Short mmCIF file of C-alpha atoms in Angstrom, two decimals:
data_model
loop_
_atom_site.label_atom_id
_atom_site.label_comp_id
_atom_site.label_asym_id
_atom_site.label_seq_id
_atom_site.Cartn_x
_atom_site.Cartn_y
_atom_site.Cartn_z
CA ALA A 18 -3.86 -6.23 4.68
CA VAL A 19 -4.19 -2.99 6.53
CA GLU A 20 -6.29 -4.58 9.15
CA VAL A 21 -3.86 -7.43 9.68
CA VAL A 22 -0.86 -5.01 9.99
CA LEU A 23 -2.78 -2.86 12.56
CA ALA A 24 -3.90 -5.80 14.51
CA GLY A 25 -0.45 -7.22 14.53
CA LEU A 26 1.15 -4.10 15.79
CA ALA A 27 -1.68 -3.35 18.41
CA GLY A 28 -1.16 -6.99 19.70
CA ALA A 29 2.56 -6.39 19.90
CA VAL A 30 2.03 -3.13 21.81
CA LYS A 31 -0.33 -4.99 24.29
CA GLY A 32 2.17 -7.73 24.76
CA CYS A 33 4.91 -5.07 25.65
CA LYS A 34 2.64 -3.41 28.09
CA ARG A 35 1.94 -6.74 29.91
CA ALA A 36 5.65 -7.48 30.06
CA LEU A 37 6.59 -4.19 31.36
CA SER A 38 3.88 -4.33 34.06
CA ALA A 39 5.35 -7.70 35.38
CA PHE A 40 8.72 -8.88 36.09
CA PRO A 41 9.76 -10.52 32.76
CA SER A 42 12.86 -12.74 32.22
CA ASP A 43 15.42 -11.66 29.54
CA ALA A 44 14.07 -14.30 27.28
CA GLU A 45 10.47 -12.91 27.66
CA LEU A 46 11.63 -9.29 27.04
CA ALA A 47 13.64 -10.50 23.88
CA GLU A 48 10.46 -12.04 22.57
CA VAL A 49 8.24 -9.18 22.82
CA ARG A 50 10.97 -6.91 21.46
CA GLU A 51 11.34 -9.05 18.46
CA THR A 52 7.51 -9.04 17.85
CA LEU A 53 7.45 -5.37 18.25
CA LYS A 54 10.23 -4.79 15.72
CA LYS A 55 8.67 -7.01 13.07
CA THR A 56 5.24 -5.64 13.42
CA ALA A 57 6.56 -1.93 13.44
CA PHE A 58 8.62 -2.79 10.40
CA LEU A 59 5.51 -3.94 8.54
CA ALA A 60 3.50 -0.99 9.44
CA SER A 61 6.36 1.52 8.68
CA ARG A 62 6.73 -0.24 5.17
CA LEU A 63 3.01 0.01 4.71
CA VAL A 64 3.01 3.70 5.18
CA GLN A 65 6.02 4.27 2.88
CA GLU A 66 4.81 1.94 0.05
CA ALA A 67 1.23 3.24 0.29
CA GLU A 68 2.38 6.87 0.02
CA LYS A 69 4.48 6.10 -3.03
CA ALA A 70 1.61 4.21 -4.68
CA THR A 71 -0.77 6.98 -3.94
CA ALA A 72 1.58 9.57 -5.40
CA SER A 73 2.15 7.36 -8.54
CA GLY A 74 -1.62 6.82 -8.89
CA GLN A 75 -2.20 10.73 -8.70
CA ALA A 76 0.63 11.33 -11.28
CA GLY A 77 -0.93 8.80 -13.62
CA ALA A 78 -4.35 10.41 -13.42
CA ALA A 79 -2.80 13.77 -13.98
CA SER A 80 -0.98 12.48 -17.12
CA THR A 81 -4.02 10.84 -18.43
CA ALA A 82 -5.98 14.32 -18.06
CA ARG A 83 -3.17 15.99 -19.95
CA GLY A 84 -3.38 13.39 -22.65
CA ARG A 85 -6.93 14.33 -23.14
CA GLY A 86 -8.52 10.96 -22.43
CA LYS A 87 -5.66 8.61 -23.57
CA GLN A 88 -5.40 5.31 -21.89
CA PRO A 89 -2.83 5.47 -19.00
CA PRO A 90 0.06 2.86 -19.09
CA LYS A 91 -0.84 -0.49 -17.76
CA LYS A 92 1.53 -0.07 -14.78
CA SER A 93 0.04 3.15 -13.71
CA ALA A 94 -3.51 1.75 -14.05
CA LYS A 95 -2.42 -1.19 -11.97
CA VAL A 96 -1.00 1.12 -9.17
CA ALA A 97 -4.05 3.25 -9.34
CA LYS A 98 -6.28 0.26 -8.92
CA GLY A 99 -4.26 -1.01 -5.89
CA VAL A 100 -4.48 2.31 -4.28
CA ALA A 101 -8.23 2.58 -4.87
CA GLU A 102 -8.62 -0.94 -3.28
CA LEU A 103 -6.44 0.09 -0.33
CA ASP A 104 -8.29 3.42 0.15
CA TRP A 105 -5.14 4.69 1.95
CA ALA A 106 -6.57 8.18 2.76
CA GLU A 107 -9.19 6.49 4.94
CA VAL A 108 -6.60 4.48 7.04
CA ARG A 109 -3.52 6.60 6.88
CA GLU A 110 -4.21 8.20 10.22
CA ALA A 111 -5.01 5.02 12.04
CA VAL A 112 -1.69 3.41 10.98
CA VAL A 113 0.30 6.47 12.07
CA VAL A 114 -1.44 6.62 15.37
CA GLN A 115 -0.69 2.96 15.93
CA LEU A 116 2.92 3.51 15.14
CA LEU A 117 2.88 6.33 17.68
CA GLU A 118 1.41 4.25 20.27
CA SER A 119 4.25 1.66 19.91
CA ALA A 120 6.83 4.63 19.98
CA GLU A 121 5.22 5.85 23.20
CA LEU A 122 6.09 2.54 25.02
CA ASP A 123 8.98 2.73 27.48
CA LEU A 124 11.27 1.35 24.90
CA CYS A 125 14.23 1.86 27.02
CA ALA A 126 12.91 -0.39 29.74
CA LEU A 127 11.87 -2.84 27.17
CA TRP A 128 15.53 -2.96 25.95
CA GLY A 129 16.89 -3.62 29.47
CA HIS A 130 17.31 0.10 30.17
CA ARG A 131 19.33 0.57 27.15
CA ALA A 132 18.63 2.62 23.96
CA PRO A 133 16.33 0.79 21.66
CA ASP A 134 17.55 -0.53 18.27
CA GLU A 135 18.46 2.28 15.97
CA ALA A 136 16.73 0.40 13.15
CA LEU A 137 13.51 0.61 15.10
CA VAL A 138 13.83 4.29 15.80
CA HIS A 139 14.54 4.75 12.03
CA LEU A 140 11.24 3.01 11.19
CA TYR A 141 9.32 5.83 12.95
CA THR A 142 11.21 8.59 11.30
CA ALA A 143 10.90 6.79 7.86
CA ALA A 144 7.00 6.48 8.14
CA ALA A 145 6.49 10.13 9.29
CA THR A 146 8.66 11.60 6.55
CA ALA A 147 6.88 9.39 3.85
CA VAL A 148 3.60 11.00 4.84
CA LEU A 149 5.12 14.59 4.89
CA GLU A 150 6.62 14.20 1.50
CA GLN A 151 3.32 13.85 -0.13
CA PRO A 152 1.33 17.23 -0.48
CA ALA A 153 -2.06 15.38 -0.79
CA ALA A 154 -1.55 13.75 2.56
CA LEU A 155 -1.25 17.06 4.37
CA LYS A 156 -3.88 18.99 2.32
CA GLY A 157 -6.96 19.03 4.42
CA SER A 158 -5.37 16.67 6.95
CA SER A 159 -6.76 16.48 10.50
CA ALA A 160 -4.98 18.20 13.43
CA ALA A 161 -4.81 14.68 14.97
CA LEU A 162 -2.78 13.34 12.17
CA ARG A 163 -0.38 16.29 12.23
CA GLU A 164 0.02 16.03 15.93
CA ALA A 165 0.75 12.30 15.67
CA LEU A 166 3.48 12.96 12.97
CA TRP A 167 5.15 15.68 15.13
CA ARG A 168 5.06 13.39 18.19
CA LEU A 169 6.37 10.40 16.25
CA LEU A 170 9.33 12.43 14.81
CA SER A 171 9.86 14.05 18.26
CA LEU A 172 10.09 10.91 20.28
CA ALA A 173 12.49 9.32 17.73
CA ALA A 174 14.77 12.29 18.07
CA VAL A 175 14.52 13.45 21.70
CA ARG A 176 13.73 10.26 23.71
CA TYR A 177 15.57 7.66 21.76
CA GLY A 178 18.75 9.26 20.60
CA GLY A 179 17.86 9.76 16.95
CA GLU A 180 18.81 13.36 16.68
CA VAL A 181 21.35 12.87 13.83
CA GLY A 182 18.85 11.03 11.66
CA PHE A 183 16.11 13.60 12.63
CA VAL A 184 18.29 16.54 11.56
CA GLY A 185 19.25 14.89 8.26
CA ALA A 186 15.69 14.01 7.38
CA VAL A 187 14.20 17.39 8.25
CA VAL A 188 17.08 19.20 6.30
CA SER A 189 16.23 17.11 3.37
CA LEU A 190 12.46 17.88 3.77
CA VAL A 191 13.11 21.73 3.99
CA LEU A 192 15.27 21.74 0.82
CA GLY A 193 13.16 19.35 -1.33
CA TYR A 194 9.56 20.09 -0.72
CA GLU A 195 7.91 23.44 -1.21
CA HIS A 196 4.76 22.60 0.52
CA LEU A 197 6.45 21.84 3.79
CA PRO A 198 8.24 25.05 5.26
CA HIS A 199 5.19 26.12 7.35
CA HIS A 200 4.49 22.50 8.49
CA LEU A 201 8.10 22.08 9.56
CA ALA A 202 8.00 25.33 11.42
CA GLU A 203 5.05 23.83 13.40
CA LEU A 204 7.23 20.76 14.11
CA MET A 205 9.94 22.99 15.46
CA ARG A 206 7.32 24.79 17.86
CA HIS A 207 6.25 21.39 18.97
CA LEU A 208 9.74 20.34 19.92
CA LEU A 209 10.15 23.57 21.88
CA ASP A 210 6.79 23.51 23.60
CA GLU A 211 6.43 19.84 24.29
CA HIS A 212 10.20 18.66 24.71
CA GLN A 213 12.03 21.98 25.48
CA ALA A 214 14.44 20.83 22.73
CA ALA A 215 15.88 24.18 22.05
CA ARG A 216 19.28 22.70 21.51
CA LEU A 217 18.14 20.32 18.82
CA VAL A 218 16.03 23.12 17.05
CA ALA A 219 18.93 25.37 16.95
CA ALA A 220 21.32 22.61 15.68
CA LEU A 221 18.81 21.93 12.80
CA VAL A 222 18.48 25.68 11.98
CA GLN A 223 22.34 25.88 11.95
CA GLU A 224 22.48 23.05 9.54
CA VAL A 225 20.03 24.70 7.20
CA THR A 226 21.56 28.19 7.40
CA ALA A 227 25.13 26.84 6.91
CA LEU A 228 24.17 25.54 3.48
CA SER A 229 25.49 27.49 0.56
CA PRO A 230 23.27 27.68 -2.64
CA GLN A 231 25.74 25.35 -4.24
CA ASP A 232 25.25 22.86 -1.32
CA MET A 233 21.53 22.91 -1.92
CA GLY A 234 22.04 21.26 -5.29
CA VAL A 235 20.68 22.17 -8.73
CA ASP A 236 17.06 22.37 -7.64
CA SER A 237 16.40 26.21 -7.75
CA ALA A 238 13.37 25.77 -5.34
CA ALA A 239 15.72 24.90 -2.39
CA PRO A 240 16.79 28.54 -1.55
CA LYS A 241 13.14 29.55 -1.78
CA ASN A 242 12.08 26.76 0.52
CA VAL A 243 14.72 27.62 3.06
CA ALA A 244 13.63 31.36 3.02
CA ALA A 245 10.09 30.26 3.59
CA PHE A 246 11.07 28.03 6.49
CA LEU A 247 13.03 30.79 8.16
CA VAL A 248 10.20 33.31 7.92
CA ALA A 249 7.62 30.66 9.23
CA LEU A 250 9.94 29.74 12.02
CA ALA A 251 10.48 33.46 13.09
CA ALA A 252 6.61 33.62 13.28
CA ARG A 253 6.16 30.42 15.37
CA ALA A 254 9.30 30.30 17.52
CA PRO A 255 10.59 33.92 17.75
CA LEU A 256 12.33 33.60 21.04
CA MET A 257 14.40 30.66 19.87
CA LEU A 258 15.42 32.54 16.76
CA LEU A 259 16.10 35.68 18.66
CA ALA A 260 18.58 33.72 20.79
CA ASN A 261 20.36 32.38 17.73
CA ALA A 262 20.08 35.41 15.60
CA GLU A 263 23.67 35.08 14.44
CA LEU A 264 22.49 32.28 12.27
CA LEU A 265 20.15 34.72 10.31
CA LEU A 266 23.12 37.15 10.03
CA ASP A 267 24.98 34.45 8.12
CA VAL A 268 22.22 34.02 5.66
CA LEU A 269 22.28 37.84 5.01
CA ALA A 270 25.74 37.40 3.50
CA SER A 271 24.58 34.57 1.20
CA ASP A 272 25.17 34.76 -2.49
CA ALA A 273 21.48 33.87 -3.16
CA TYR A 274 19.16 36.81 -3.42
CA THR A 275 16.26 34.67 -2.42
CA LEU A 276 18.01 33.60 0.88
CA ARG A 277 18.89 37.22 1.77
CA CYS A 278 15.28 38.27 1.21
CA GLY A 279 14.27 35.39 3.42
CA ALA A 280 16.61 36.51 6.12
CA VAL A 281 15.40 40.08 5.95
CA SER A 282 11.72 38.94 6.12
CA ALA A 283 12.56 36.76 9.07
CA PHE A 284 14.08 39.73 10.88
CA GLY A 285 11.00 41.64 10.19
CA GLN A 286 8.94 38.89 11.52
CA LEU A 287 10.92 38.84 14.64
CA GLN A 288 10.42 42.61 15.23
CA ILE A 289 6.63 42.06 14.83
CA ALA A 290 6.78 39.27 17.38
CA VAL A 291 8.73 41.28 19.80
CA ALA A 292 6.43 44.26 19.55
CA ALA A 293 3.42 42.04 20.26
CA MET A 294 4.95 40.67 23.43
CA PRO A 295 3.35 41.81 26.63
CA THR A 296 6.74 42.29 28.33
CA PRO A 297 9.41 43.73 26.08
CA LEU A 298 12.69 41.93 26.00
#
Protein backbone atom coordinates (compact mmCIF):
# COMPACT_ATOMS: atom_id res chain seq x y z
CA ALA A 1 0.00 0.00 0.00
CA VAL A 2 2.81 2.41 0.85
CA GLU A 3 4.51 1.76 -2.48
CA VAL A 4 1.26 2.44 -4.31
CA VAL A 5 0.70 5.73 -2.47
CA LEU A 6 4.31 6.83 -3.06
CA ALA A 7 4.17 5.90 -6.73
CA GLY A 8 0.87 7.72 -7.16
CA LEU A 9 2.13 10.94 -5.57
CA ALA A 10 5.44 10.75 -7.46
CA GLY A 11 3.52 10.34 -10.70
CA ALA A 12 1.30 13.30 -9.85
CA VAL A 13 4.36 15.46 -9.15
CA LYS A 14 5.90 14.50 -12.49
CA GLY A 15 2.64 15.29 -14.25
CA CYS A 16 2.52 18.71 -12.59
CA LYS A 17 6.11 19.46 -13.61
CA ARG A 18 5.38 18.50 -17.22
CA ALA A 19 2.31 20.69 -17.26
CA LEU A 20 4.14 23.67 -15.76
CA SER A 21 6.98 23.38 -18.28
CA ALA A 22 4.57 23.61 -21.23
CA PHE A 23 1.63 25.84 -22.04
CA PRO A 24 -1.28 23.82 -20.65
CA SER A 25 -4.90 24.62 -21.16
CA ASP A 26 -7.16 25.31 -18.21
CA ALA A 27 -8.60 21.82 -18.55
CA GLU A 28 -5.13 20.24 -18.42
CA LEU A 29 -4.21 22.26 -15.34
CA ALA A 30 -7.45 21.27 -13.67
CA GLU A 31 -6.72 17.60 -14.37
CA VAL A 32 -3.22 17.62 -12.87
CA ARG A 33 -4.44 19.67 -9.89
CA GLU A 34 -7.11 17.11 -9.15
CA THR A 35 -4.64 14.24 -9.39
CA LEU A 36 -2.23 16.04 -7.06
CA LYS A 37 -4.94 16.72 -4.50
CA LYS A 38 -6.11 13.11 -4.47
CA THR A 39 -2.65 11.59 -4.18
CA ALA A 40 -1.51 14.14 -1.56
CA PHE A 41 -4.65 13.34 0.43
CA LEU A 42 -3.82 9.63 0.39
CA ALA A 43 -0.21 10.26 1.43
CA SER A 44 -1.21 12.65 4.24
CA ARG A 45 -3.84 10.23 5.55
CA LEU A 46 -1.32 7.42 5.38
CA VAL A 47 1.06 9.40 7.60
CA GLN A 48 -1.66 10.31 10.08
CA GLU A 49 -3.14 6.83 10.37
CA ALA A 50 0.25 5.09 10.46
CA GLU A 51 1.44 7.32 13.30
CA LYS A 52 -1.76 6.60 15.25
CA ALA A 53 -1.43 2.87 14.66
CA THR A 54 2.22 2.89 15.67
CA ALA A 55 1.43 4.75 18.89
CA SER A 56 -1.43 2.33 19.65
CA GLY A 57 0.82 -0.65 19.05
CA GLN A 58 3.48 0.74 21.38
CA ALA A 59 0.88 1.48 24.05
CA GLY A 60 -0.45 -2.05 23.75
CA ALA A 61 3.02 -3.52 24.10
CA ALA A 62 3.70 -1.39 27.18
CA SER A 63 0.39 -2.45 28.71
CA THR A 64 1.24 -6.09 28.09
CA ALA A 65 4.60 -5.66 29.78
CA ARG A 66 2.96 -4.08 32.82
CA GLY A 67 0.49 -6.96 32.87
CA ARG A 68 3.37 -9.44 33.34
CA GLY A 69 2.80 -11.43 30.23
CA LYS A 70 -0.99 -11.24 30.00
CA GLN A 71 -2.38 -11.46 26.51
CA PRO A 72 -3.12 -8.03 24.97
CA PRO A 73 -6.67 -7.22 23.85
CA LYS A 74 -7.49 -8.52 20.40
CA LYS A 75 -7.85 -5.01 18.99
CA SER A 76 -4.39 -3.99 20.24
CA ALA A 77 -2.89 -7.18 18.84
CA LYS A 78 -4.50 -6.51 15.46
CA VAL A 79 -3.17 -2.95 15.39
CA ALA A 80 0.31 -4.09 16.40
CA LYS A 81 0.27 -6.73 13.67
CA GLY A 82 -0.75 -4.16 11.08
CA VAL A 83 2.02 -1.81 12.15
CA ALA A 84 4.57 -4.62 12.00
CA GLU A 85 3.46 -5.52 8.50
CA LEU A 86 3.65 -1.89 7.44
CA ASP A 87 7.09 -1.35 9.07
CA TRP A 88 6.27 2.34 9.21
CA ALA A 89 9.57 3.40 10.76
CA GLU A 90 11.33 2.24 7.61
CA VAL A 91 9.18 4.25 5.19
CA ARG A 92 8.14 7.31 7.25
CA GLU A 93 10.92 9.49 5.88
CA ALA A 94 10.26 8.49 2.26
CA VAL A 95 6.57 9.45 2.52
CA VAL A 96 7.32 12.78 4.21
CA VAL A 97 9.98 13.63 1.62
CA GLN A 98 7.57 12.79 -1.21
CA LEU A 99 4.95 15.07 0.32
CA LEU A 100 7.59 17.78 0.56
CA GLU A 101 8.44 17.37 -3.13
CA SER A 102 4.80 17.99 -3.99
CA ALA A 103 4.67 21.05 -1.71
CA GLU A 104 7.79 22.46 -3.39
CA LEU A 105 6.03 22.60 -6.75
CA ASP A 106 4.97 26.04 -7.95
CA LEU A 107 1.46 25.47 -6.67
CA CYS A 108 0.41 29.07 -7.27
CA ALA A 109 1.20 28.69 -10.97
CA LEU A 110 -0.57 25.34 -10.97
CA TRP A 111 -3.65 27.09 -9.58
CA GLY A 112 -3.58 29.77 -12.28
CA HIS A 113 -1.51 32.22 -10.24
CA ARG A 114 -3.87 32.00 -7.32
CA ALA A 115 -3.36 30.57 -3.86
CA PRO A 116 -3.70 26.76 -3.89
CA ASP A 117 -6.64 25.08 -2.22
CA GLU A 118 -6.60 25.59 1.54
CA ALA A 119 -7.50 21.93 1.99
CA LEU A 120 -4.31 20.88 0.18
CA VAL A 121 -2.16 23.17 2.34
CA HIS A 122 -3.80 21.71 5.43
CA LEU A 123 -2.83 18.20 4.31
CA TYR A 124 0.85 19.15 4.51
CA THR A 125 0.49 20.68 7.98
CA ALA A 126 -1.56 17.73 9.24
CA ALA A 127 0.98 15.16 8.05
CA ALA A 128 3.94 16.99 9.61
CA THR A 129 2.20 17.53 12.94
CA ALA A 130 1.13 13.87 13.06
CA VAL A 131 4.79 12.87 12.96
CA LEU A 132 5.83 15.48 15.51
CA GLU A 133 3.20 14.33 17.99
CA GLN A 134 4.85 10.92 18.37
CA PRO A 135 7.97 10.87 20.58
CA ALA A 136 9.18 7.64 18.98
CA ALA A 137 9.09 9.24 15.53
CA LEU A 138 11.63 11.89 16.57
CA LYS A 139 13.75 9.78 18.88
CA GLY A 140 16.82 8.95 16.86
CA SER A 141 15.28 10.48 13.74
CA SER A 142 17.57 11.52 10.91
CA ALA A 143 18.49 15.13 10.22
CA ALA A 144 16.92 14.66 6.78
CA LEU A 145 13.53 13.78 8.27
CA ARG A 146 13.54 16.73 10.65
CA GLU A 147 14.60 19.08 7.87
CA ALA A 148 11.79 17.76 5.67
CA LEU A 149 9.28 18.35 8.46
CA TRP A 150 10.48 21.93 9.01
CA ARG A 151 10.35 22.66 5.28
CA LEU A 152 6.90 21.11 4.89
CA LEU A 153 5.45 23.20 7.72
CA SER A 154 7.27 26.35 6.63
CA LEU A 155 6.13 26.16 3.00
CA ALA A 156 2.52 25.70 4.05
CA ALA A 157 2.72 28.74 6.32
CA VAL A 158 4.97 31.14 4.42
CA ARG A 159 4.47 30.41 0.73
CA TYR A 160 0.85 29.31 0.63
CA GLY A 161 -0.89 31.55 3.16
CA GLY A 162 -1.40 28.99 5.88
CA GLU A 163 -0.15 31.22 8.70
CA VAL A 164 -3.28 30.96 10.84
CA GLY A 165 -3.42 27.18 10.68
CA PHE A 166 0.32 26.96 11.28
CA VAL A 167 0.21 29.13 14.40
CA GLY A 168 -2.73 27.18 15.80
CA ALA A 169 -1.05 23.85 15.14
CA VAL A 170 2.28 24.86 16.69
CA VAL A 171 0.66 26.40 19.78
CA SER A 172 -1.20 23.11 20.34
CA LEU A 173 2.07 21.20 19.95
CA VAL A 174 3.85 23.46 22.45
CA LEU A 175 1.12 23.03 25.03
CA GLY A 176 0.44 19.35 24.64
CA TYR A 177 3.72 17.54 24.02
CA GLU A 178 6.60 17.70 26.47
CA HIS A 179 9.08 16.15 24.03
CA LEU A 180 8.68 18.99 21.51
CA PRO A 181 9.88 22.35 22.95
CA HIS A 182 13.44 22.01 21.67
CA HIS A 183 12.32 20.64 18.30
CA LEU A 184 9.83 23.50 17.85
CA ALA A 185 12.54 26.02 18.71
CA GLU A 186 14.54 24.47 15.86
CA LEU A 187 11.53 24.99 13.61
CA MET A 188 11.44 28.67 14.60
CA ARG A 189 15.11 29.04 13.73
CA HIS A 190 14.46 27.39 10.36
CA LEU A 191 11.71 29.93 9.65
CA LEU A 192 14.04 32.78 10.52
CA ASP A 193 17.10 31.49 8.65
CA GLU A 194 15.43 30.12 5.52
CA HIS A 195 12.36 32.33 5.14
CA GLN A 196 13.18 35.49 7.14
CA ALA A 197 9.78 34.96 8.76
CA ALA A 198 10.39 37.09 11.85
CA ARG A 199 6.84 38.43 11.78
CA LEU A 200 5.36 34.94 11.78
CA VAL A 201 7.63 33.70 14.57
CA ALA A 202 6.87 36.79 16.68
CA ALA A 203 3.14 36.27 16.14
CA LEU A 204 3.45 32.66 17.29
CA VAL A 205 5.45 33.59 20.39
CA GLN A 206 2.88 36.28 21.16
CA GLU A 207 0.10 33.68 20.99
CA VAL A 208 2.01 31.40 23.36
CA THR A 209 2.97 34.06 25.90
CA ALA A 210 -0.50 35.61 25.93
CA LEU A 211 -2.01 32.40 27.29
CA SER A 212 -2.82 32.39 30.98
CA PRO A 213 -2.43 29.16 32.97
CA GLN A 214 -6.23 28.86 32.83
CA ASP A 215 -6.18 29.15 29.03
CA MET A 216 -3.71 26.29 28.90
CA GLY A 217 -6.30 23.87 30.24
CA VAL A 218 -6.18 21.34 33.01
CA ASP A 219 -2.95 19.73 31.82
CA SER A 220 -0.38 20.82 34.39
CA ALA A 221 2.43 20.04 31.93
CA ALA A 222 1.46 22.89 29.61
CA PRO A 223 3.14 25.73 31.60
CA LYS A 224 6.29 23.60 31.90
CA ASN A 225 6.25 23.00 28.14
CA VAL A 226 5.84 26.71 27.42
CA ALA A 227 8.69 27.56 29.77
CA ALA A 228 10.96 25.01 28.09
CA PHE A 229 10.02 26.36 24.66
CA LEU A 230 10.89 29.93 25.62
CA VAL A 231 14.28 28.90 27.02
CA ALA A 232 15.05 26.82 23.91
CA LEU A 233 13.97 29.67 21.65
CA ALA A 234 16.21 32.13 23.54
CA ALA A 235 19.15 29.81 22.85
CA ARG A 236 18.39 29.29 19.15
CA ALA A 237 16.93 32.65 18.10
CA PRO A 238 18.19 35.24 20.59
CA LEU A 239 18.00 38.22 18.24
CA MET A 240 14.34 37.61 17.47
CA LEU A 241 13.48 37.27 21.14
CA LEU A 242 15.54 40.33 22.08
CA ALA A 243 13.55 42.34 19.54
CA ASN A 244 10.35 41.14 21.22
CA ALA A 245 11.51 41.15 24.84
CA GLU A 246 8.24 42.67 25.99
CA LEU A 247 6.64 39.28 25.41
CA LEU A 248 8.88 37.76 28.08
CA LEU A 249 8.07 40.64 30.41
CA ASP A 250 4.41 39.66 30.18
CA VAL A 251 5.30 36.11 31.24
CA LEU A 252 7.18 37.44 34.27
CA ALA A 253 3.84 38.70 35.55
CA SER A 254 2.17 35.31 35.16
CA ASP A 255 0.36 33.65 38.06
CA ALA A 256 2.17 30.39 37.29
CA TYR A 257 5.52 29.96 39.05
CA THR A 258 6.74 27.62 36.30
CA LEU A 259 6.12 30.25 33.63
CA ARG A 260 7.88 32.96 35.64
CA CYS A 261 10.89 30.68 36.09
CA GLY A 262 10.89 29.98 32.37
CA ALA A 263 10.92 33.70 31.56
CA VAL A 264 13.80 34.30 33.97
CA SER A 265 15.76 31.41 32.46
CA ALA A 266 15.05 32.75 28.97
CA PHE A 267 16.38 36.17 29.94
CA GLY A 268 19.47 34.46 31.34
CA GLN A 269 19.93 32.57 28.08
CA LEU A 270 19.63 35.85 26.17
CA GLN A 271 22.37 37.39 28.31
CA ILE A 272 24.62 34.42 27.54
CA ALA A 273 23.88 34.74 23.82
CA VAL A 274 24.57 38.48 23.79
CA ALA A 275 27.84 38.03 25.67
CA ALA A 276 28.97 35.46 23.10
CA MET A 277 28.29 37.71 20.12
CA PRO A 278 31.43 39.00 18.39
CA THR A 279 29.94 42.49 18.07
CA PRO A 280 28.01 43.74 21.12
CA LEU A 281 24.52 45.03 20.46
